[in-house]
Coordinates of C-alpha atoms in Angstrom, one line a residue:
X2 CA 80.5 34.2 114.1
X3 CA 79.3 32.4 111.0
X4 CA 76.2 31.8 109.0
X5 CA 74.7 28.3 108.6
X6 CA 71.9 27.3 106.3
X7 CA 69.0 25.2 107.6
X8 CA 68.5 22.6 104.7
X9 CA 64.8 22.2 105.6
X10 CA 63.6 25.8 105.9
X11 CA 66.5 27.3 103.9
X12 CA 66.9 29.9 106.5
X13 CA 70.3 31.3 107.3
X14 CA 71.1 31.2 111.0
X15 CA 73.9 33.2 112.5
X16 CA 75.9 31.4 115.2
X17 CA 78.5 32.4 117.7
X18 CA 79.1 33.6 121.2
X19 CA 78.6 37.2 120.3
X20 CA 74.8 36.8 119.8
X21 CA 73.4 38.1 123.1
X22 CA 70.0 39.0 124.5
X23 CA 68.4 42.1 123.2
X24 CA 66.6 45.0 125.0
X25 CA 67.2 48.7 125.5
X26 CA 70.6 48.9 127.0
X27 CA 71.0 50.8 130.3
X28 CA 73.8 53.3 129.7
X29 CA 75.0 56.3 131.8
X30 CA 74.9 58.4 128.6
X31 CA 73.4 58.2 125.1
X32 CA 76.1 57.3 122.6
X33 CA 74.0 58.7 119.7
X34 CA 73.2 62.2 121.0
X35 CA 75.3 65.0 119.4
X36 CA 76.9 66.0 122.7
X37 CA 77.8 62.4 123.6
X38 CA 81.2 61.7 125.1
X39 CA 81.3 58.3 123.4
X40 CA 82.9 58.2 120.0
X41 CA 80.7 56.6 117.3
X42 CA 82.1 55.4 113.9
X43 CA 80.0 57.7 111.6
X44 CA 79.4 56.3 108.1
X45 CA 77.3 59.0 106.6
X46 CA 75.2 62.0 107.6
X47 CA 72.5 64.2 106.0
X48 CA 72.4 68.0 106.4
X49 CA 70.7 69.5 109.4
X50 CA 67.7 71.8 109.4
X51 CA 66.9 74.6 111.8
X52 CA 70.5 75.3 112.5
X53 CA 71.4 71.8 113.6
X54 CA 74.6 70.2 112.2
X55 CA 72.9 67.0 111.0
X56 CA 69.4 65.7 110.8
X57 CA 70.1 61.9 110.6
X58 CA 73.2 59.9 110.5
X59 CA 74.4 56.3 110.0
X60 CA 77.0 54.8 112.4
X61 CA 78.6 51.4 112.6
X62 CA 76.7 49.2 115.1
X63 CA 78.7 49.0 118.4
X64 CA 78.3 45.1 118.3
X65 CA 77.8 44.3 114.7
X66 CA 76.4 40.9 113.5
X67 CA 78.0 41.5 110.1
X68 CA 81.4 43.0 109.4
X69 CA 82.4 44.6 106.1
X70 CA 85.9 43.1 105.8
X71 CA 86.7 39.9 104.0
X72 CA 85.0 37.4 101.7
X73 CA 82.0 35.2 102.8
X74 CA 83.8 32.1 101.6
X75 CA 80.6 30.0 101.2
X76 CA 81.5 26.3 101.4
X77 CA 79.9 22.9 101.9
X78 CA 80.0 20.8 105.0
X79 CA 78.5 17.5 103.8
X80 CA 74.9 18.3 103.0
X81 CA 75.2 21.7 104.8
X82 CA 76.2 25.2 103.7
X83 CA 78.1 27.7 105.8
X84 CA 79.8 31.0 105.3
X85 CA 81.4 33.9 107.1
X86 CA 79.2 36.7 108.5
X87 CA 80.4 39.3 106.0
X88 CA 78.2 42.3 105.4
X89 CA 77.3 45.6 107.1
X90 CA 75.4 46.4 110.2
X91 CA 74.6 50.1 110.9
X92 CA 72.5 52.1 113.3
X93 CA 70.5 54.7 111.5
X94 CA 70.0 57.6 114.0
X95 CA 66.7 59.0 113.0
X96 CA 67.0 62.4 114.7
X97 CA 69.7 64.2 116.8
X98 CA 67.1 64.9 119.5
X99 CA 66.7 62.1 122.0
X100 CA 62.9 62.5 122.3
X101 CA 62.0 63.0 118.6
X102 CA 60.6 59.7 117.3
X103 CA 59.1 59.1 113.9
X104 CA 55.6 59.7 115.3
X105 CA 56.4 63.1 116.8
X106 CA 58.9 64.5 114.3
X107 CA 58.2 67.0 111.6
X108 CA 57.6 65.9 108.0
X109 CA 60.9 67.5 107.0
X110 CA 62.8 65.6 109.8
X111 CA 61.4 62.2 108.7
X112 CA 62.1 63.0 105.1
X113 CA 65.8 63.6 106.0
X114 CA 65.9 60.2 107.7
X115 CA 64.4 58.5 104.6
X116 CA 66.9 60.2 102.4
X117 CA 69.7 58.8 104.5
X118 CA 68.2 55.4 104.2
X119 CA 68.0 55.7 100.4
X120 CA 71.6 56.9 100.3
X121 CA 72.9 54.0 102.4
X122 CA 71.0 51.5 100.2
X123 CA 72.4 53.0 97.0
X124 CA 76.0 53.0 98.4
X125 CA 75.9 49.5 99.7
X126 CA 74.4 48.2 96.5
X127 CA 77.6 49.2 94.8
X128 CA 79.3 46.3 96.5
X129 CA 78.7 43.1 94.5
X130 CA 79.2 40.9 97.6
X131 CA 75.9 42.0 99.0
X132 CA 72.6 40.5 97.7
X133 CA 70.2 42.5 99.9
X134 CA 70.1 45.6 102.1
X135 CA 67.5 45.5 104.9
X136 CA 66.2 48.5 106.9
X137 CA 64.1 47.8 110.0
X138 CA 62.9 49.4 113.2
X139 CA 62.2 47.4 116.4
X140 CA 60.4 49.5 119.0
X141 CA 59.7 48.2 122.5
X142 CA 61.6 45.7 124.7
X143 CA 59.6 42.7 123.5
X144 CA 60.2 43.7 119.9
X145 CA 63.9 43.7 120.1
X146 CA 64.7 47.4 120.7
X147 CA 68.4 47.8 121.5
X148 CA 68.9 51.6 122.1
X149 CA 66.7 54.3 123.6
X150 CA 67.7 57.0 121.1
X151 CA 65.3 57.1 118.1
X152 CA 66.9 54.7 115.6
X153 CA 66.4 52.1 112.9
X154 CA 69.0 49.6 111.8
X155 CA 70.5 48.5 108.5
X156 CA 72.1 45.2 107.5
X157 CA 73.7 44.3 104.1
X158 CA 73.9 40.6 103.7
X159 CA 75.3 38.1 101.2
X160 CA 71.8 36.4 101.1
X161 CA 68.3 37.5 100.5
X162 CA 66.0 37.1 103.6
X163 CA 63.5 34.3 103.2
X164 CA 60.4 36.5 103.5
X165 CA 61.7 38.7 100.8
X166 CA 62.4 35.7 98.6
X167 CA 58.8 34.6 98.9
X168 CA 57.6 38.0 97.7
X169 CA 60.1 38.1 94.9
X170 CA 59.1 34.7 93.6
X171 CA 55.4 35.4 94.0
X172 CA 55.8 38.7 92.1
X173 CA 57.7 37.1 89.3
X174 CA 55.2 34.2 89.0
X175 CA 52.3 36.7 88.8
X176 CA 54.1 38.8 86.2
X177 CA 54.8 35.7 84.1
X178 CA 51.1 34.9 84.1
X179 CA 49.6 38.4 83.6
X180 CA 52.5 40.7 82.7
X181 CA 51.5 43.0 85.5
X182 CA 52.8 43.8 89.0
X183 CA 50.8 42.0 91.6
X184 CA 51.3 45.0 94.0
X185 CA 49.9 47.4 91.5
X186 CA 46.9 45.2 91.0
X187 CA 46.3 45.0 94.7
X188 CA 46.6 48.8 95.0
X189 CA 44.1 49.3 92.1
X190 CA 41.5 47.0 93.7
X191 CA 42.0 48.4 97.3
X192 CA 41.6 52.0 96.0
X193 CA 38.4 51.0 94.2
X194 CA 36.9 49.2 97.2
X195 CA 38.2 51.6 99.9
X196 CA 37.6 48.9 102.6
X197 CA 41.2 48.7 103.9
X198 CA 42.7 52.0 102.9
X199 CA 43.8 54.1 105.9
X200 CA 44.9 57.2 104.1
X201 CA 46.5 58.5 100.9
X202 CA 48.9 61.4 100.7
X203 CA 50.3 62.5 97.3
X204 CA 51.8 59.5 95.6
X205 CA 51.7 57.3 98.8
X206 CA 49.1 55.1 100.4
X207 CA 48.7 53.4 103.8
X208 CA 46.5 50.3 103.8
X209 CA 45.9 47.0 105.6
X210 CA 46.6 43.9 103.5
X211 CA 43.7 41.6 102.6
X212 CA 45.3 38.7 104.4
X213 CA 47.3 40.1 107.4
X214 CA 49.8 37.8 109.0
X215 CA 49.6 39.6 112.4
X216 CA 47.0 42.0 114.0
X217 CA 47.1 45.6 112.7
X218 CA 49.6 44.8 109.9
X219 CA 49.9 47.9 107.7
X220 CA 51.7 48.8 104.5
X221 CA 52.9 52.1 103.3
X222 CA 53.9 52.2 99.6
X223 CA 54.0 54.4 96.5
X224 CA 50.9 54.4 94.3
X225 CA 53.0 54.5 91.1
X226 CA 55.2 51.5 90.3
X227 CA 58.8 51.4 91.6
X228 CA 60.8 48.4 92.6
X229 CA 63.7 50.2 94.4
X230 CA 63.2 52.5 97.4
X231 CA 66.4 54.3 96.8
X232 CA 65.3 55.4 93.3
X233 CA 62.2 57.0 94.8
X234 CA 64.2 58.7 97.5
X235 CA 67.0 60.2 95.4
X236 CA 65.0 61.6 92.4
X237 CA 65.1 65.1 93.9
X238 CA 64.2 67.2 96.9
X239 CA 60.8 66.6 98.4
X240 CA 60.2 63.2 96.8
X241 CA 59.8 61.5 100.2
X242 CA 58.1 64.2 102.2
X243 CA 54.6 62.7 101.7
X244 CA 55.9 59.3 102.5
X245 CA 57.4 60.6 105.8
X246 CA 54.1 62.3 106.7
X247 CA 52.2 59.1 106.0
X248 CA 54.6 57.0 108.1
X249 CA 54.3 59.4 111.0
X250 CA 50.4 59.3 110.9
X251 CA 50.4 55.5 110.5
X252 CA 52.7 55.0 113.5
X253 CA 50.5 57.4 115.5
X254 CA 47.5 55.1 114.7
X255 CA 49.5 52.0 115.5
X256 CA 50.5 53.5 118.9
X257 CA 46.8 53.8 119.9
X258 CA 46.7 50.0 120.2
X259 CA 50.2 49.1 121.1
X260 CA 53.5 50.5 122.3
X261 CA 55.6 47.9 120.6
X262 CA 56.0 47.3 116.8
X263 CA 58.3 46.3 114.0
X264 CA 58.7 48.4 110.8
X265 CA 60.5 46.9 107.8
X266 CA 61.4 48.2 104.4
X267 CA 60.9 45.7 101.6
X268 CA 62.8 46.7 98.5
X269 CA 64.5 45.1 95.5
X270 CA 67.7 43.1 95.8
X271 CA 71.1 44.2 94.5
X272 CA 71.0 44.2 90.7
X273 CA 74.8 44.1 90.6
X274 CA 74.8 40.6 92.0
X275 CA 74.9 38.0 89.2
X276 CA 71.7 36.1 90.2
X277 CA 69.7 39.3 90.1
X278 CA 71.0 40.8 86.9
X279 CA 71.5 37.7 84.7
X280 CA 68.7 35.4 85.4
X281 CA 66.4 34.7 88.4
X282 CA 65.0 38.3 88.8
X283 CA 65.4 39.6 85.2
X284 CA 62.0 41.2 85.4
X285 CA 62.5 42.6 88.9
X286 CA 61.9 46.3 87.9
X287 CA 58.6 45.3 86.5
X288 CA 57.3 42.7 88.9
X289 CA 58.3 44.1 92.3
X290 CA 57.0 47.1 94.3
X291 CA 58.8 48.5 97.4
X292 CA 56.8 49.0 100.6
X293 CA 57.1 49.5 104.3
X294 CA 55.5 46.8 106.4
X295 CA 54.4 47.4 110.0
X296 CA 53.5 44.7 112.5
X297 CA 52.4 45.1 116.1
X298 CA 50.6 43.4 119.0
X299 CA 47.8 44.7 121.2
X300 CA 48.3 45.9 124.8
X301 CA 47.9 43.1 127.3
X302 CA 48.8 40.3 124.7
X303 CA 52.0 38.6 124.3
X304 CA 54.5 39.6 121.6
X305 CA 54.2 38.3 118.1
X306 CA 57.5 36.5 118.6
X307 CA 60.2 36.3 121.1
X308 CA 63.0 38.4 119.7
X309 CA 66.6 37.8 120.6
X310 CA 69.6 39.9 119.7
X311 CA 70.1 38.9 116.1
X312 CA 66.4 37.9 115.5
X313 CA 66.1 41.1 113.6
X314 CA 64.0 39.7 110.7
X315 CA 62.4 36.7 112.3
X316 CA 59.0 38.4 112.7
X317 CA 58.9 39.1 109.0
X318 CA 60.2 35.8 107.8
X319 CA 57.5 33.6 109.3
X320 CA 59.9 32.0 111.7
X321 CA 60.1 33.2 115.3
X322 CA 61.8 30.2 116.7
X323 CA 64.7 30.5 119.0
X324 CA 67.5 28.0 118.3
X325 CA 70.3 27.0 120.7
X326 CA 72.8 24.2 120.8
X327 CA 75.4 23.7 123.5
X328 CA 77.3 26.9 124.2
X329 CA 76.5 28.4 120.8
X330 CA 73.9 31.2 120.5
X331 CA 71.9 31.3 117.3
X332 CA 69.5 33.6 115.7
X333 CA 67.4 33.2 112.5
X334 CA 68.2 36.0 110.2
X335 CA 66.9 35.0 106.8

């Protein structure tokens, strides 16, 4: 397994025989249920509620695309760039119960899952090798869902995904011109016009973007400025409860038009990495604004993209192409 950079699109592509087709895996037992006979490599858990031992937990992905050990050893190959697939790949188990998805969980249960996500981002950002930590949920066989148990996934990578780079650059350029956050200006106008606002709850808002890239694209974001999701989530108890409630209600709305969707958290890159702290994103805390992005497709229509195992971010990076050469499997990841 290694990462290769496309010199035209500047996308990183993961290559290797371990990249396999995706889809919910038929298993005689659920490896993520509390009473499972399978042993999972638990990374972190958050406390349980209602007498349950844990509410959400992170485990190492059983077939990780990225592995924590080693150095990426980025190197040239003529005009090309390549490096090892160093990083982290975790499954975030959203709920101990097999039938409690984000749209039918309690607000407190969803808040515990979001706290876990914030904790994992904070922890992995302490590693200066990692430029970006992504959290995403693929639901439905055509959307790349791998496991039946309610889950999201996390990857820590030595590069910033291309779609996020677009947002970071646009946010910085807007801030250079106006000394304001473009997301805050969008929020201000949308709340005045009320044409695309779905719902507000406390300090959070659910809205449709002015120029959606896919049908029913929806954002959930804080109404006050914050670049880093983990700072919002770890300020104190109850800080993410309204966000969890709004996520639940938004997914309930989405599921009235489709049973398959993607959910992605867009947050700031790792400030411990030199390029973020010393130069390119020196105004990141002022010009960026974290948000959840949701994309879906209508019943009876084809999927937005064909998602292979490893095409975890392709839907959100503007590149859903499937690449293959010889016996190598490939997947666009950033």
